Coordinates of C-alpha atoms and ligand atoms in Angstrom, one line a residue:
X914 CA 21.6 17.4 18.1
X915 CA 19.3 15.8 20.2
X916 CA 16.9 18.3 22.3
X917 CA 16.1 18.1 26.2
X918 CA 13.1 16.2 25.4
X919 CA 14.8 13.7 23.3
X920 CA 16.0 12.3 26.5
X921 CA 16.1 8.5 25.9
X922 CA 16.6 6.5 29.4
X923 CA 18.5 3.0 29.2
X924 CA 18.6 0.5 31.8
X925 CA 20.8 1.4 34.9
X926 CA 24.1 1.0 34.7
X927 CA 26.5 1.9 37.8
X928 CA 30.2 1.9 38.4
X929 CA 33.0 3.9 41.1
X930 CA 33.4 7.2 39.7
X931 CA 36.4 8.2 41.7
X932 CA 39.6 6.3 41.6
X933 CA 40.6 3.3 43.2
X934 CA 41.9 3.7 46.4
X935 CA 42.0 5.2 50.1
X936 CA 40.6 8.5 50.3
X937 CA 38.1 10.3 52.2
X938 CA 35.3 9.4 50.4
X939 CA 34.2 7.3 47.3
X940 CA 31.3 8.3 44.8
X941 CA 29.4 5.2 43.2
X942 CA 27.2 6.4 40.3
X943 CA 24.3 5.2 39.3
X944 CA 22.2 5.9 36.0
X945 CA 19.1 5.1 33.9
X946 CA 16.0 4.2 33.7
X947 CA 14.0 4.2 37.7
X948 CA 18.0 4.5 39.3
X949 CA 16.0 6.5 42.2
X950 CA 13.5 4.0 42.8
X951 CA 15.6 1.5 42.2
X952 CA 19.0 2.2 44.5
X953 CA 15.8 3.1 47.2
X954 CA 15.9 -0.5 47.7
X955 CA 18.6 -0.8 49.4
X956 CA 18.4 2.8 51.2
X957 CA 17.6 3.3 54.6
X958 CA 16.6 6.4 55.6
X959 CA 14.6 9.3 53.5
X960 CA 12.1 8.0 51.0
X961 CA 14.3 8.7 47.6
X962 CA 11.3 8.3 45.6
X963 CA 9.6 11.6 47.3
X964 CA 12.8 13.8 47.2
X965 CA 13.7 16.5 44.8
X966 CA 16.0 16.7 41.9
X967 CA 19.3 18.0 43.4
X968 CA 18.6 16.8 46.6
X969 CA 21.7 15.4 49.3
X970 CA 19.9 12.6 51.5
X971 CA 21.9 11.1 54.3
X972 CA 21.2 7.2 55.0
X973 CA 22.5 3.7 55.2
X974 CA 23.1 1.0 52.2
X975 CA 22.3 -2.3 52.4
X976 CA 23.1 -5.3 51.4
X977 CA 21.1 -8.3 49.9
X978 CA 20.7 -9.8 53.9
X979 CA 19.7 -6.4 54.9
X980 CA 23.4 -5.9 56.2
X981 CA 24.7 -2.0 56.5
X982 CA 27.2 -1.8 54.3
X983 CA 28.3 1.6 55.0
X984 CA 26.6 5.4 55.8
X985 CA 26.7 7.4 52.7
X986 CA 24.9 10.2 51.4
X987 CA 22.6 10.3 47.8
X988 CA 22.7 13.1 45.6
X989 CA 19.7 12.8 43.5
X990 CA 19.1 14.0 39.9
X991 CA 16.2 14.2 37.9
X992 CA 16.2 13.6 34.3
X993 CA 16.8 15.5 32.4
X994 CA 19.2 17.5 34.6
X995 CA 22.2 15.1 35.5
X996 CA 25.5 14.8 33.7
X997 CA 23.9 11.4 31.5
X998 CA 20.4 13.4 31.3
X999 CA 19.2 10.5 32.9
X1000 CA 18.0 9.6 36.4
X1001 CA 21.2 9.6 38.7
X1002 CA 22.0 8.6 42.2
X1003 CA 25.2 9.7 43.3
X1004 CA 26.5 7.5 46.1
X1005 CA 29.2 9.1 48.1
X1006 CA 30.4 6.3 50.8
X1007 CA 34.0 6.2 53.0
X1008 CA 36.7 6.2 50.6
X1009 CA 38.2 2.7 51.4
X1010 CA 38.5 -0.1 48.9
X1011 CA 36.7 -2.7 50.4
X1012 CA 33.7 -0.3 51.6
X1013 CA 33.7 1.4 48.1
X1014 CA 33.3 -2.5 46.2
X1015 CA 31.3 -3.6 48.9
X1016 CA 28.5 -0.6 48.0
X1017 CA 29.1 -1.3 44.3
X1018 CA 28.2 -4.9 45.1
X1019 CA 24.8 -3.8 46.9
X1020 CA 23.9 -1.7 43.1
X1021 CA 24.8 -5.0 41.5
X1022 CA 22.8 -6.9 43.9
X1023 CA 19.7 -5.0 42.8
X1024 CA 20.0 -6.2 39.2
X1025 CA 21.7 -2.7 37.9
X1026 CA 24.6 -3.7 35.4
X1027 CA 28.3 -2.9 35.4
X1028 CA 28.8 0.4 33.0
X1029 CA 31.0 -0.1 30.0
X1030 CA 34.3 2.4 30.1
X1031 CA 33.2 5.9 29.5
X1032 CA 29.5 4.6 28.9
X1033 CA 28.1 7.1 31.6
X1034 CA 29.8 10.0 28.6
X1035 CA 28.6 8.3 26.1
X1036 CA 25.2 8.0 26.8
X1037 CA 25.5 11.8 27.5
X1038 CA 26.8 12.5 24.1
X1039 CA 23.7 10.2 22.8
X1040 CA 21.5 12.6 24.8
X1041 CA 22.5 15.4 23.4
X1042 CA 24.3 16.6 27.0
X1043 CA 27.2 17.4 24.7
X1044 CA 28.5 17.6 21.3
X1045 CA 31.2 14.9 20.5
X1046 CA 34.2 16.9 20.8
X1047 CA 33.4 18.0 24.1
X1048 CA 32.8 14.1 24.8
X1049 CA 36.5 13.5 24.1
X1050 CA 37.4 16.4 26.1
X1051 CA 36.2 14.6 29.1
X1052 CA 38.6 11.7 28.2
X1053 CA 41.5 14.5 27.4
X1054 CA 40.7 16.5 31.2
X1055 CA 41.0 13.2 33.2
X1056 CA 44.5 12.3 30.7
X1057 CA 46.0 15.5 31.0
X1058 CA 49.4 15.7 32.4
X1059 CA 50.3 19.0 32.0
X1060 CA 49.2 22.3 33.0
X1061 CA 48.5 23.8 28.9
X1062 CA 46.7 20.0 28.2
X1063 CA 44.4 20.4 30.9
X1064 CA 44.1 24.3 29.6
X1065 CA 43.9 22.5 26.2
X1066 CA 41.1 20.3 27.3
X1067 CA 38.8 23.0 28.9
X1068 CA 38.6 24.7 25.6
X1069 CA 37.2 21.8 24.1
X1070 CA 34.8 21.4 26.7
X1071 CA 33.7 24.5 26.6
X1072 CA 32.6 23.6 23.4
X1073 CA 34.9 26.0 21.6
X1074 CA 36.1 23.8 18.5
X1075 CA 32.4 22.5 18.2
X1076 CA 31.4 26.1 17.6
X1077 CA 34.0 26.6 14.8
X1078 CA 33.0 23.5 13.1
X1079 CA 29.4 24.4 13.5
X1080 CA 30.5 27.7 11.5
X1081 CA 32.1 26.0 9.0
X1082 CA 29.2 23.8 8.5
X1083 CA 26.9 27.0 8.1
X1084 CA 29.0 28.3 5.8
X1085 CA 28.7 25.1 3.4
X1086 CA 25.3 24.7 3.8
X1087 CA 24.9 28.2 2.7
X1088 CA 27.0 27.1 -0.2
X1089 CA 25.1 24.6 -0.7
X1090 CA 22.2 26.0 -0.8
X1091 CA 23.5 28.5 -3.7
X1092 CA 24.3 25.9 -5.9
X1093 CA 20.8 23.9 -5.0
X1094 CA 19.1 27.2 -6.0
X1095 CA 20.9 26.5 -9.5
X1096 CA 19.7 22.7 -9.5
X1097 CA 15.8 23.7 -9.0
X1098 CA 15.7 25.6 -11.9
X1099 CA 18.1 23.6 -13.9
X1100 CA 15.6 22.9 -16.5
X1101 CA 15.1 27.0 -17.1
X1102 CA 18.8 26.7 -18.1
X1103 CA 19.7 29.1 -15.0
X1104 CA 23.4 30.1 -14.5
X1105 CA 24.6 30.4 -10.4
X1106 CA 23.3 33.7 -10.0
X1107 CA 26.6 34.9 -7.9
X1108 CA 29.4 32.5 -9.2
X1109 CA 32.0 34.7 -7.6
X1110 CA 30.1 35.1 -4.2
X1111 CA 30.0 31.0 -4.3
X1112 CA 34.0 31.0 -4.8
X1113 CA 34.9 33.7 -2.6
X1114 CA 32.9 31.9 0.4
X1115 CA 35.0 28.5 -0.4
X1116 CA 38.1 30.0 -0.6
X1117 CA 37.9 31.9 2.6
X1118 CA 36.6 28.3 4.1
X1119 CA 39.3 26.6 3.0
X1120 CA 41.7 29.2 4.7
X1121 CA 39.7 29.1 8.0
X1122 CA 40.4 25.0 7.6
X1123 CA 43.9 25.4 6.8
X1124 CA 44.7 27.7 9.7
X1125 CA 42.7 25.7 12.5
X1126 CA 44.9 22.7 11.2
X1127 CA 47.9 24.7 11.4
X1128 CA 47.5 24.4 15.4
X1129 CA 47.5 20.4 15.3
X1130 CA 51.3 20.7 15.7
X1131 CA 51.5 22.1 18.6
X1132 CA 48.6 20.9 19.5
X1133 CA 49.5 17.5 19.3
X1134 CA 52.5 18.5 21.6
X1135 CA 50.7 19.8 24.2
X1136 CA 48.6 17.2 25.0
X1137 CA 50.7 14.4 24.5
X1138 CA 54.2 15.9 25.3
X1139 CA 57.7 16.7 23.6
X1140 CA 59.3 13.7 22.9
X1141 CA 62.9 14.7 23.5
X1142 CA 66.1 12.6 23.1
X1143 CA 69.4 13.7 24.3
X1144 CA 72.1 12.0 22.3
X1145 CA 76.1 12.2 22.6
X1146 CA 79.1 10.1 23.3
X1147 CA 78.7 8.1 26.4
X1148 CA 80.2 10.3 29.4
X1149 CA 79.1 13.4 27.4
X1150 CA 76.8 14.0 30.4
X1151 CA 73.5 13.3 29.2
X1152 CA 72.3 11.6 32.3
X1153 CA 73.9 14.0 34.6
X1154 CA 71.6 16.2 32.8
X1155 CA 68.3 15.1 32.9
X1156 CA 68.4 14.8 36.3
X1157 CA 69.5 18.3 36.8
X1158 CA 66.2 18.8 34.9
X1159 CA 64.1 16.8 36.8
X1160 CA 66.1 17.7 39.9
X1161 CA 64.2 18.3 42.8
X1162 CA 60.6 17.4 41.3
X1163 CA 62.1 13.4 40.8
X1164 CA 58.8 12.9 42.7
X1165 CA 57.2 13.0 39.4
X1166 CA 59.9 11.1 37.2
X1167 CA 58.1 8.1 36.1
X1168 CA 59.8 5.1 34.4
X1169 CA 57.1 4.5 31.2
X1170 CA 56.8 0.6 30.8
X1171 CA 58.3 -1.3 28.3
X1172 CA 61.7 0.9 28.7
X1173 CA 64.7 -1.3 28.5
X1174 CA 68.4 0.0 30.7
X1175 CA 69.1 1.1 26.9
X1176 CA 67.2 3.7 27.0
X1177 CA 65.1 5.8 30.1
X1178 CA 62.8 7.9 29.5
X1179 CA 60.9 10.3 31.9
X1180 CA 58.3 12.5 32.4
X1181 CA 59.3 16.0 32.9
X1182 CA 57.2 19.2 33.1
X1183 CA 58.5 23.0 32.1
X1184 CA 56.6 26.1 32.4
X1185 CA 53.1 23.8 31.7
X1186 CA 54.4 21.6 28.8
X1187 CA 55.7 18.6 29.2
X1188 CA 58.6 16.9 28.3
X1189 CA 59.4 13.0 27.5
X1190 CA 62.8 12.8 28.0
X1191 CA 64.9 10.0 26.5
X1192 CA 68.5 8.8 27.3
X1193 CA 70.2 7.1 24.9
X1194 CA 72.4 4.7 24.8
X1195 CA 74.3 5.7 22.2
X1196 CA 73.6 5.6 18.5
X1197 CA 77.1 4.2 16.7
X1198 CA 77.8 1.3 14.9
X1199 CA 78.5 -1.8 16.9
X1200 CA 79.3 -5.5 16.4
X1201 CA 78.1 -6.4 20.3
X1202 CA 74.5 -8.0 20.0
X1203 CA 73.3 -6.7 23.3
X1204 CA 74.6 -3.0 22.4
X1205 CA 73.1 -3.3 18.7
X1206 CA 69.7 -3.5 19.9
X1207 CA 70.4 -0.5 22.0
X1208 CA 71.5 0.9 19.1
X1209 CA 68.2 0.2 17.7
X1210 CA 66.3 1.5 20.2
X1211 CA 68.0 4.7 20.4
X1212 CA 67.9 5.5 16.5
X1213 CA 63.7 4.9 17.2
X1214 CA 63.8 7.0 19.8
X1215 CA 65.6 9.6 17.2
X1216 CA 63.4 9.3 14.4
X1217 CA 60.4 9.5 16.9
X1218 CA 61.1 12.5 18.8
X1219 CA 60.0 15.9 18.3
X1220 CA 63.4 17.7 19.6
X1221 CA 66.8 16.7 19.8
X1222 CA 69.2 17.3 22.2
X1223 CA 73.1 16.7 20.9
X1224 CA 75.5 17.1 24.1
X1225 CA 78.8 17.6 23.1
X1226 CA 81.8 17.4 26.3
X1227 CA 83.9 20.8 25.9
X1228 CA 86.8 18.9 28.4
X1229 CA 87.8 16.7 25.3
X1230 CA 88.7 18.0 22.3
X1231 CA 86.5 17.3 19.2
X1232 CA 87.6 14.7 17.0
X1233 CA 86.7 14.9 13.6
X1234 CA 84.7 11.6 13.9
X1235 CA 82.6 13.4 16.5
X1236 CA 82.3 16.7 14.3
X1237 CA 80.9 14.4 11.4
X1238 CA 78.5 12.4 13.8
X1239 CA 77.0 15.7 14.8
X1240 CA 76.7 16.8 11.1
X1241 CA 75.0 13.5 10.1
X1242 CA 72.3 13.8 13.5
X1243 CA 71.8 17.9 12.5
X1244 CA 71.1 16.6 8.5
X1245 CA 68.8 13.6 10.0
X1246 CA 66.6 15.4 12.3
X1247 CA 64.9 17.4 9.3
X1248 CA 62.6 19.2 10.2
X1249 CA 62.6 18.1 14.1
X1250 CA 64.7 20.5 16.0
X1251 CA 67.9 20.2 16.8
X1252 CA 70.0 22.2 19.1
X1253 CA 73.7 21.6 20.2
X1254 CA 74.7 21.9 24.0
X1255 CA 78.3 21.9 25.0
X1256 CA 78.6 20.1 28.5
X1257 CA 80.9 21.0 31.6
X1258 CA 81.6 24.0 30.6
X1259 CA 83.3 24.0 33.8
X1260 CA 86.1 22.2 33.0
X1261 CA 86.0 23.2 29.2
X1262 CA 89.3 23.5 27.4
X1263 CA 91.1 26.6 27.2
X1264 CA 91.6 26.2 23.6
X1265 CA 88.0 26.0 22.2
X1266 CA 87.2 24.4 18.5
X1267 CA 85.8 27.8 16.6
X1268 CA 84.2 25.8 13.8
X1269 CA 81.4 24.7 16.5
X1270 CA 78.5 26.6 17.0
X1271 CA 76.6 25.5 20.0
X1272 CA 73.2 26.9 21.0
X1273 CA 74.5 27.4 24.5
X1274 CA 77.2 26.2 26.8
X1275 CA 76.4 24.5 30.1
X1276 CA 77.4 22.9 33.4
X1277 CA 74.8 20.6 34.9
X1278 CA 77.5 20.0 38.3
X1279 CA 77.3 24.1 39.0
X1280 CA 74.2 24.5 37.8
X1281 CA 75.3 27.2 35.1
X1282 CA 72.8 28.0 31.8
X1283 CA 70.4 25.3 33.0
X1284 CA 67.7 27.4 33.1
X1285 CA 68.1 29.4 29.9
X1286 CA 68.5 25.5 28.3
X1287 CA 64.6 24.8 29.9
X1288 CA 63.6 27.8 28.4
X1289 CA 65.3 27.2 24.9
X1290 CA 64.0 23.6 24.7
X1291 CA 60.3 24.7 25.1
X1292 CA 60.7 27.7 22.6
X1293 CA 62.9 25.3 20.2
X1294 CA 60.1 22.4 21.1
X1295 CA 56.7 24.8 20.0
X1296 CA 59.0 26.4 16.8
X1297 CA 58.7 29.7 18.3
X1298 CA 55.1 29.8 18.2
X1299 CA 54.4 31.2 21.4
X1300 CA 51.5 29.3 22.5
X1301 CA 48.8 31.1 24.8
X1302 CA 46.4 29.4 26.8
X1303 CA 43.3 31.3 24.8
X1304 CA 43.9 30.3 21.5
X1305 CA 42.5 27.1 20.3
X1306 CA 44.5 24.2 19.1
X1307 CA 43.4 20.7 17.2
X1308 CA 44.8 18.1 19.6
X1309 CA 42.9 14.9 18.4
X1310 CA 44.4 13.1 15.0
X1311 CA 40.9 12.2 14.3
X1312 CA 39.7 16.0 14.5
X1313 CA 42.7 16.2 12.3
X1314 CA 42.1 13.6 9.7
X1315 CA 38.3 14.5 9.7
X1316 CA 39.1 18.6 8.9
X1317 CA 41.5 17.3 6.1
X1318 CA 38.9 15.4 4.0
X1319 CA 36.8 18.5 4.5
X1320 CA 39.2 20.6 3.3
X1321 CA 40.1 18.1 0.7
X1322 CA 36.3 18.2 -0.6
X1323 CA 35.9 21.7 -0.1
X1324 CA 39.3 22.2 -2.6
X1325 CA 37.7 19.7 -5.3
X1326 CA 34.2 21.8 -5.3
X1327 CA 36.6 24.9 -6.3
X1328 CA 37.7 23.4 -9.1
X1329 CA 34.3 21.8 -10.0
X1330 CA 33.3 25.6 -9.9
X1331 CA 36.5 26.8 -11.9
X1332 CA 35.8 24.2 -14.8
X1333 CA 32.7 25.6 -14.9
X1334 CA 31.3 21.8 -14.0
X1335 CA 27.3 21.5 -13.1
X1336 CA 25.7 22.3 -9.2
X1337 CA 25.3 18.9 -9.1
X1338 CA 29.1 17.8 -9.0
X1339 CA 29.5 20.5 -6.9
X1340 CA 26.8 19.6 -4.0
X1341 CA 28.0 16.2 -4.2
X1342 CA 31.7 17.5 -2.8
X1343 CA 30.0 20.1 -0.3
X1344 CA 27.6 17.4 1.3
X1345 CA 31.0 15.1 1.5
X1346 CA 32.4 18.2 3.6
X1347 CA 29.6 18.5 5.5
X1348 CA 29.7 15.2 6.8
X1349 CA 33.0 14.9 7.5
X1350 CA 33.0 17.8 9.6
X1351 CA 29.8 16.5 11.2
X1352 CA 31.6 13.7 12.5
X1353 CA 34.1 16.1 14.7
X1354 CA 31.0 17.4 16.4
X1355 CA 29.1 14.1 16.4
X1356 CA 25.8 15.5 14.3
X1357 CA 27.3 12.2 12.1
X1358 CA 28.7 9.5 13.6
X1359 CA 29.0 5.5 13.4
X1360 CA 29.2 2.7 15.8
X1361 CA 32.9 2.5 15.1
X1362 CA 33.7 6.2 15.7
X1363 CA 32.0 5.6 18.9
X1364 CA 33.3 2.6 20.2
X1365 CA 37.0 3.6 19.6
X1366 CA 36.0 7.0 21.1
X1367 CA 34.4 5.8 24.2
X1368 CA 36.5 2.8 25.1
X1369 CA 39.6 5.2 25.9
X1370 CA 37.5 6.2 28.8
X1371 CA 38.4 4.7 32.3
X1372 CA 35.0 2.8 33.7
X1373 CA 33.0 5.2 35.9
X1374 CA 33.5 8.2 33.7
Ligands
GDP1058 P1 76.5 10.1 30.0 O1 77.3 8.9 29.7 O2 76.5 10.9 28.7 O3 75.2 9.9 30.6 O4 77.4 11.0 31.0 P2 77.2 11.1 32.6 O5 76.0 12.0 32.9 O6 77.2 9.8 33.2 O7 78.5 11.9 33.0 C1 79.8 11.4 32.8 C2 80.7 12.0 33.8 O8 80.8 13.4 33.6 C3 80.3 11.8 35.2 O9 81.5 11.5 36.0 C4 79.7 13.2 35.6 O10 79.9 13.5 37.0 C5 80.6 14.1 34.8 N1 79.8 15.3 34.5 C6 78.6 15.4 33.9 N2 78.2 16.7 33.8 C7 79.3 17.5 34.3 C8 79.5 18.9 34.4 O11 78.7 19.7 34.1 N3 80.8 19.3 34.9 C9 81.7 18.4 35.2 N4 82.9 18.8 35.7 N5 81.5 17.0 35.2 C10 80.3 16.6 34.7

């Protein structure tokens, strides 16, 4: 990781940092090389140049003409203490559109470039403001749509899975530097002095991996959401019930694009996690074209989801065509969850079918079980695993992927060390660990890794 003094200024780049809109006020940043001297220019008022590092300096922008374009105030920071580590100007002007692009415009006007998305992070990362990880976490804090993502996302800023990895990578290079021990006095025909010592430390790596990637699960949900579908005959009461759920908070219900009327899906948040929820169409057989395509549509939305929801109407007897379709949707969902709601239990028959089993027994029109459904559909959705805020979770799939070939490496140097093969086959696997773990953190990385990293940023951050 790069030190304080490692502090590498590029040229300045600027952009809006706050979103696009009416509000009170806007914030343009700038950054890089001179950005003091530079946005001075076109400052009236204090002398920037002559002001402190964490200064607030109240003034007038102009334009090119020597036009105000607007009263703002510039926060200054000194490299290396700004989010970048470079020079910053912080431009806070009114909040309208216009006045916003029009002070954006003067910053372009003095030659400063556009930033790239997420560039202002990146060249953070690249000044060793942050590890990686935390760089993404940034991305992850602005995405969040729940309350446990944005808890989620803290962790990771705080730099918590960068310290774990940073562990792990102590413990291989102490590894590492047992078998090297071997290698310099290979000649003198010297055995690993503490064989065992080398195994045991592996083997308890390899478990650490295995139970940080155990949390990708639900960490995957959390940040991205349960992807839930609600199946049943039409007139089952699917619809009725999902806006029951979303009920009063429909402020929030957002149709996602590229939905058809086959199926809806919206955005629904319980107790901090969030929901997708999908209606579908219906998922039988059908000869209609139009309806076969919903069909389709419905049976992706099935094989995608991460918890199924069959709604079964206790006012009309069960058929055993409908008995069947449940068995068939229960044997396809696997592993996905898969829990059985009888509807309108209000006007359920007297004479109920014993052979069914349902998780519980509702009535979206009186309101009746609706919350004990919300609170089986999270526990069903997170398997039981009670997740609480403090404990850490993988979220990213390239954390994931990168932890796996780790592991994967980490498992092949066990059995190099169980068939008694040489420290040199052995270093060769633990230096492959090492790096892939260095990539999570960012101590190795490539132009690719960055570029896809960086790009999911919006432009200002
Ligand atoms: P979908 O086709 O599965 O989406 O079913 P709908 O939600 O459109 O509901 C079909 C019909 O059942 C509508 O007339 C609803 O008013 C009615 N319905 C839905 N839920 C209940 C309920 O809990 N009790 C009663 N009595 N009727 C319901």
């Amino acid at each position: 990781m790069n030190q304080q003094n490692d502090i590498t200024q590029k040229e300045p780049i600027t952009a809006i940092a706050t979103p696009v809109g009416e509000g009170g006020i806007a914030v343009i940043r700038v950054s890089g090389k001179n950005a003091i001297a530079t946005v001075n220019e076109a400052f009236k008022g204090n002398d920037l140049t002559a002001q402190d590092s964490h200064t607030v300096h109240f003034g007038k922008i102009l334009d090119g003409e020597g036009e105000v374009v607007d009263e703002v105030l510039a926060t200054l920071f000194h490299a290396p203490k700004s989010y970048t580590g470079e020079e910053t100007v912080e431009i806070s002007c009114h909040g309208g559109v216009l006045v916003t692009q029009a002070v954006l415009e003067a910053m372009l006007d003095l030659g400063i470039r556009s930033a790239e998305p997420g560039e202002f992070t990146q060249r953070a990362f690249l000044n060793g403001k942050m590890e990686l990880s935390q760089a993404e976490a940034v991305a992850d804090l602005i995405h969040a749509k729940s309350k446990k993502a944005l808890d989620s996302a803290h962790q990771q800023l705080e730099g918590r899975l960068g310290e774990h990895i940073k562990q792990f990578r102590q413990q291989i290079i102490d590894a590492t530097a047992m078998v090297e021990l071997e290698l310099d006095f290979a000649e003198e025909d010297v055995e690993f002095a503490n064989k065992e010592e080398l195994k045991e430390l592996l083997v308890e790596l390899d478990e650490e991996i295995d139970n940080l990637l155990a949390t990708y699960e639900t960490g995957r949900l959390v940040k991205h959401g349960v992807k839930t579908v609600f199946i049943g005959l039409p007139n089952a009461g699917k619809s009725t019930l999902l806006n029951t759920l979303v009920g009063k908070d429909r402020a929030i219900v957002t149709e996602i694009a590229g939905t058809t009327r086959d199926t809806i899906d919206v955005d629904w948040s319980y107790d901090g996690l969030r929901f997708i929820l999908t209606d579908t169409a219906g998922l039988r057989e059908t000869e209609d074209i139009v309806e076969a395509e919903g069909v389709k549509r419905s049976q992706k939305a099935f094989d995608e989801a991460d918890l199924a929801v069959y709604l079964k109407d206790l006012s009309r007897e069960l058929t055993s065509e409908e008995r069947e379709d449940i068995a068939r949707f229960q044997k396809a969902a696997g592993e996905t969850p898969f829990v059985l709601i009888g509807t309108k239990n209000d006007i359920a028959l007297e004479v109920e079918d014993e052979r069914m089993d349902y998780d519980l027994k509702i009535s979206a029109l009186e309101g009746e079980k609706i919350e004990e459904l919300k609170k089986l559909m999270k526990q069903r959705a997170l398997e039981n695993k009670e997740y609480d805020s403090s404990s850490l979770l993988v979220t990213s799939s390239r954390h994931r992927d990168a932890l796996q070939k780790a592991q994967e490496n980490v498992r092949s140097a066990i059995q190099a060390l169980e068939q008694g093969m040489t420290g040199d086959f052995l270093a060769i696997d633990l230096r492959a660990a090492l790096k892939d773990l260095g990539t999570i953190t960012g101590e190795i990385t490539t132009e690719d890794i960055l570029d896809s990293i960086f790009s999911r940023f919006c432009i200002g951050k």
